[in-house]
Amino acid sequence: MQDRNRKLEKIGIMGGTFDPIHNGHLVIAENAREQYALDQVLFIPTGHSPLKHKQQITSGSHRCAMVSMAIADNPQFVLDEIEVNSPEISYTFHTINKLKKNYISCELFFILGADSLFDFESWRNPDLILESCSILAAYRKHQRQEEFFRHIAYLNEKHPGKFHPLDTPNLEVSSQEIRQRVRHGQTIRYLVPKTVETYIQENKLYID
Ligand code: ATP
């Protein structure tokens, strides 16, 4: 029998190239989980990204292995390989559509950084994404804070109540910086989990 008192599950979706996953990703996911009482956060590494098609991307299996290690100690974080196993270009609206079928009667929240928020309207079918989920956006330091809040207000005028700011400590780290540091022989300790650092070294990732 269905339990009528069972509360609606809240699922966070953290999409990214994760090449590699770093502490900035983990911090925003964890703060989204706490602030919006999410039951789970799905980490979804991109397959063929429409935005990064010109960039050489590390294989899906390496990126998934690193995500898996990075989230291993958090029972509410889950790796979802829905995009990485697909031969098609991964469009977010498409992924959300598939997730909706697996997470029937769940409330979905898409978690992103401010750089992605500013691009959001240029994504394929943003209206379809917003039909199925709300957006939780974390401020990133290279954007001006007033501009960030102005943009959230602007998007909410068009799509009332769909965009929410995340209040997170600011970890100014990017995957690009990690790759560059590895290439230059600089330390990445404390920027990525220890297991990810070791994996990068053992598999000689990002050295050319
Ligand atoms: P790259 O440097 O290769 O462009 P990235 O560090 O931005 O990568 P992605 O995997 O492309 O990482 O990002 C996934 C999501 O995480 C995006 O929405 C991005 O805005 C967000 N994000 C990444 N790093 C941070 C950070 N330090 N603070 C807040 N959000 C972040």
Short mmCIF file of C-alpha atoms and ligand atoms in Angstrom, two decimals:
data_model
loop_
_atom_site.label_atom_id
_atom_site.label_comp_id
_atom_site.label_asym_id
_atom_site.label_seq_id
_atom_site.Cartn_x
_atom_site.Cartn_y
_atom_site.Cartn_z
CA MET A 1 0.00 0.00 0.00
CA GLN A 2 1.26 3.47 -0.81
CA ASP A 3 2.34 5.51 2.19
CA ARG A 4 0.44 8.77 1.88
CA ASN A 5 2.64 10.46 4.45
CA ARG A 6 5.82 9.68 2.58
CA LYS A 7 7.37 13.01 1.78
CA LEU A 8 8.38 13.92 -1.74
CA GLU A 9 12.03 13.06 -2.30
CA LYS A 10 14.22 15.95 -3.27
CA ILE A 11 16.93 15.08 -5.76
CA GLY A 12 19.83 17.37 -6.62
CA ILE A 13 21.48 17.02 -10.00
CA MET A 14 25.08 18.09 -10.39
CA GLY A 15 26.09 17.85 -14.03
CA GLY A 16 29.61 18.58 -15.19
CA THR A 17 32.56 17.45 -17.23
CA PHE A 18 34.37 16.64 -13.97
CA ASP A 19 37.72 16.58 -15.75
CA PRO A 20 38.63 16.17 -12.93
CA ILE A 21 36.09 16.55 -10.12
CA HIS A 22 37.45 19.00 -7.51
CA ASN A 23 36.58 20.34 -4.09
CA GLY A 24 34.65 23.29 -5.61
CA HIS A 25 32.12 20.81 -7.06
CA LEU A 26 31.87 18.90 -3.78
CA VAL A 27 31.40 22.05 -1.70
CA ILE A 28 28.52 23.37 -3.81
CA ALA A 29 26.82 19.96 -3.90
CA GLU A 30 27.10 19.54 -0.14
CA ASN A 31 25.80 23.05 0.56
CA ALA A 32 22.91 22.55 -1.86
CA ARG A 33 22.10 19.29 -0.07
CA GLU A 34 22.05 21.04 3.29
CA GLN A 35 20.28 24.26 2.32
CA TYR A 36 17.53 22.63 0.29
CA ALA A 37 17.25 19.45 2.40
CA LEU A 38 18.02 17.27 -0.60
CA ASP A 39 17.76 13.53 -0.05
CA GLN A 40 20.34 12.74 -2.72
CA VAL A 41 22.68 14.51 -5.08
CA LEU A 42 23.36 12.79 -8.40
CA PHE A 43 26.72 13.49 -10.01
CA ILE A 44 26.32 13.16 -13.75
CA PRO A 45 29.53 13.37 -15.78
CA THR A 46 28.84 14.59 -19.32
CA GLY A 47 29.24 12.29 -22.28
CA HIS A 48 29.71 14.36 -25.42
CA SER A 49 29.17 17.90 -24.21
CA PRO A 50 27.70 20.43 -26.66
CA LEU A 51 29.72 23.16 -24.90
CA LYS A 52 33.12 21.50 -24.74
CA HIS A 53 33.25 19.73 -28.09
CA LYS A 54 36.46 21.49 -29.11
CA GLN A 55 38.26 20.56 -25.94
CA GLN A 56 40.07 17.24 -25.53
CA ILE A 57 38.19 15.49 -22.73
CA THR A 58 39.54 12.65 -20.59
CA SER A 59 37.75 9.32 -21.08
CA GLY A 60 34.42 8.82 -19.35
CA SER A 61 35.80 5.85 -17.42
CA HIS A 62 38.60 7.93 -15.82
CA ARG A 63 36.21 10.80 -15.04
CA CYS A 64 33.63 8.44 -13.52
CA ALA A 65 36.30 6.65 -11.47
CA MET A 66 37.41 9.99 -10.00
CA VAL A 67 33.83 11.07 -9.22
CA SER A 68 33.17 7.73 -7.61
CA MET A 69 36.23 8.06 -5.33
CA ALA A 70 35.49 11.68 -4.49
CA ILE A 71 31.96 10.94 -3.29
CA ALA A 72 32.62 7.54 -1.67
CA ASP A 73 32.37 8.85 1.89
CA ASN A 74 29.04 10.64 1.40
CA PRO A 75 26.05 8.28 1.38
CA GLN A 76 23.81 10.98 -0.09
CA PHE A 77 26.03 11.51 -3.13
CA VAL A 78 25.51 9.13 -6.04
CA LEU A 79 27.30 8.73 -9.38
CA ASP A 80 24.94 8.44 -12.34
CA GLU A 81 26.48 7.36 -15.65
CA ILE A 82 23.38 8.14 -17.70
CA GLU A 83 25.21 10.62 -19.99
CA VAL A 84 28.65 9.12 -20.13
CA ASN A 85 27.35 5.83 -21.52
CA SER A 86 25.39 7.51 -24.27
CA PRO A 87 26.87 7.92 -27.76
CA GLU A 88 24.75 11.05 -28.33
CA ILE A 89 25.56 14.65 -27.39
CA SER A 90 24.39 15.17 -23.82
CA TYR A 91 21.82 17.91 -23.66
CA THR A 92 20.64 18.70 -20.14
CA PHE A 93 16.95 18.80 -21.11
CA HIS A 94 17.29 15.31 -22.50
CA THR A 95 19.00 13.99 -19.36
CA ILE A 96 16.37 15.61 -17.12
CA ASN A 97 13.64 14.01 -19.20
CA LYS A 98 15.16 10.58 -18.67
CA LEU A 99 15.68 11.23 -14.95
CA LYS A 100 12.05 12.28 -14.56
CA LYS A 101 11.05 8.79 -15.61
CA ASN A 102 13.38 7.16 -13.06
CA TYR A 103 12.50 9.54 -10.25
CA ILE A 104 8.74 9.68 -10.55
CA SER A 105 7.14 11.98 -8.00
CA CYS A 106 10.49 13.42 -6.94
CA GLU A 107 11.30 17.10 -6.89
CA LEU A 108 14.36 17.82 -9.04
CA PHE A 109 16.93 20.59 -8.46
CA PHE A 110 19.68 21.29 -10.95
CA ILE A 111 22.84 22.61 -9.26
CA LEU A 112 25.22 24.85 -11.19
CA GLY A 113 27.88 27.51 -10.85
CA ALA A 114 27.33 31.14 -11.83
CA ASP A 115 29.23 30.77 -15.11
CA SER A 116 26.70 28.15 -16.20
CA LEU A 117 23.84 30.31 -14.90
CA PHE A 118 24.88 33.16 -17.22
CA ASP A 119 24.88 30.70 -20.15
CA PHE A 120 21.63 29.01 -19.16
CA GLU A 121 19.38 30.73 -21.70
CA SER A 122 21.61 29.57 -24.55
CA TRP A 123 21.24 25.91 -23.55
CA ARG A 124 19.04 23.68 -25.71
CA ASN A 125 15.37 23.93 -24.56
CA PRO A 126 15.80 25.78 -21.25
CA ASP A 127 11.99 25.97 -20.89
CA LEU A 128 11.75 22.18 -20.90
CA ILE A 129 14.42 21.99 -18.19
CA LEU A 130 12.46 24.46 -16.06
CA GLU A 131 9.24 22.51 -16.48
CA SER A 132 10.86 19.67 -14.56
CA CYS A 133 13.26 21.25 -12.13
CA SER A 134 14.39 24.33 -10.25
CA ILE A 135 17.88 25.75 -10.52
CA LEU A 136 20.22 26.22 -7.57
CA ALA A 137 23.06 28.55 -8.54
CA ALA A 138 26.34 29.06 -6.72
CA TYR A 139 28.19 32.30 -7.04
CA ARG A 140 31.76 32.03 -8.46
CA LYS A 141 34.21 34.71 -7.58
CA HIS A 142 35.17 35.84 -11.06
CA GLN A 143 31.59 37.07 -11.53
CA ARG A 144 30.60 40.23 -9.72
CA GLN A 145 28.18 39.45 -6.91
CA GLU A 146 25.63 42.18 -7.76
CA GLU A 147 25.62 41.03 -11.35
CA PHE A 148 24.95 37.46 -10.18
CA PHE A 149 21.93 38.45 -8.03
CA ARG A 150 20.66 40.77 -10.79
CA HIS A 151 20.79 37.88 -13.21
CA ILE A 152 18.88 35.59 -10.82
CA ALA A 153 16.19 38.31 -10.48
CA TYR A 154 16.06 38.73 -14.26
CA LEU A 155 15.61 34.98 -14.80
CA ASN A 156 12.96 34.78 -12.07
CA GLU A 157 10.98 37.56 -13.79
CA LYS A 158 10.78 35.32 -16.85
CA HIS A 159 10.34 32.06 -14.91
CA PRO A 160 8.90 32.95 -11.50
CA GLY A 161 10.38 31.13 -8.54
CA LYS A 162 12.61 28.83 -10.56
CA PHE A 163 16.07 30.21 -9.75
CA HIS A 164 17.59 30.16 -6.26
CA PRO A 165 20.98 31.37 -5.08
CA LEU A 166 23.14 28.99 -3.10
CA ASP A 167 24.96 30.34 -0.14
CA THR A 168 28.27 28.46 -0.24
CA PRO A 169 31.83 29.12 0.81
CA ASN A 170 33.71 30.25 -2.23
CA LEU A 171 36.31 27.77 -3.43
CA GLU A 172 37.93 29.38 -6.39
CA VAL A 173 39.19 26.30 -8.14
CA SER A 174 38.40 24.98 -11.60
CA SER A 175 39.16 21.75 -13.44
CA GLN A 176 41.14 23.76 -15.95
CA GLU A 177 43.36 25.06 -13.16
CA ILE A 178 43.87 21.52 -11.82
CA ARG A 179 44.87 20.25 -15.26
CA GLN A 180 47.25 23.16 -15.69
CA ARG A 181 48.84 22.67 -12.29
CA VAL A 182 49.41 18.97 -12.98
CA ARG A 183 50.93 19.80 -16.36
CA HIS A 184 53.32 22.25 -14.68
CA GLY A 185 54.23 19.84 -11.87
CA GLN A 186 52.51 22.01 -9.23
CA THR A 187 50.70 20.63 -6.22
CA ILE A 188 46.94 19.96 -6.33
CA ARG A 189 46.81 18.79 -2.72
CA TYR A 190 43.70 20.14 -0.90
CA LEU A 191 42.14 21.20 -4.23
CA VAL A 192 40.91 17.67 -4.95
CA PRO A 193 40.27 14.75 -2.58
CA LYS A 194 43.40 12.73 -1.77
CA THR A 195 42.06 9.67 -3.63
CA VAL A 196 41.57 11.76 -6.78
CA GLU A 197 45.06 13.23 -6.49
CA THR A 198 46.54 9.72 -6.24
CA TYR A 199 44.41 8.48 -9.16
CA ILE A 200 45.64 11.36 -11.36
CA GLN A 201 49.25 10.55 -10.47
CA GLU A 202 48.92 6.80 -10.94
CA ASN A 203 47.19 7.14 -14.29
CA LYS A 204 49.47 9.97 -15.44
CA LEU A 205 46.51 12.16 -16.35
CA TYR A 206 46.91 15.75 -17.56
CA ILE A 207 50.64 15.64 -18.16
CA ASP A 208 50.54 16.49 -21.83
P1 ATP B 1 36.62 23.66 -16.54
O1 ATP B 1 37.59 24.46 -15.73
O2 ATP B 1 37.21 22.50 -17.27
O3 ATP B 1 35.75 24.51 -17.46
P2 ATP B 1 34.87 23.48 -14.18
O4 ATP B 1 35.80 23.50 -13.03
O5 ATP B 1 34.08 24.73 -14.47
O6 ATP B 1 35.61 22.95 -15.51
P3 ATP B 1 32.70 21.63 -14.77
O7 ATP B 1 32.78 20.16 -14.58
O8 ATP B 1 32.64 22.14 -16.15
O9 ATP B 1 33.93 22.23 -13.93
O10 ATP B 1 31.53 22.26 -13.91
C1 ATP B 1 30.36 21.61 -13.50
C2 ATP B 1 29.51 22.62 -12.75
O11 ATP B 1 30.18 23.01 -11.53
C3 ATP B 1 29.26 23.92 -13.53
O12 ATP B 1 27.93 24.32 -13.30
C4 ATP B 1 30.23 24.90 -12.91
O13 ATP B 1 29.75 26.23 -12.97
C5 ATP B 1 30.26 24.43 -11.46
N1 ATP B 1 31.52 24.73 -10.77
C6 ATP B 1 32.74 24.26 -11.08
N2 ATP B 1 33.67 24.73 -10.22
C7 ATP B 1 33.03 25.52 -9.34
C8 ATP B 1 33.45 26.32 -8.22
N3 ATP B 1 34.72 26.39 -7.85
N4 ATP B 1 32.50 27.02 -7.54
C9 ATP B 1 31.19 26.97 -7.94
N5 ATP B 1 30.74 26.24 -8.99
C10 ATP B 1 31.62 25.53 -9.68
#
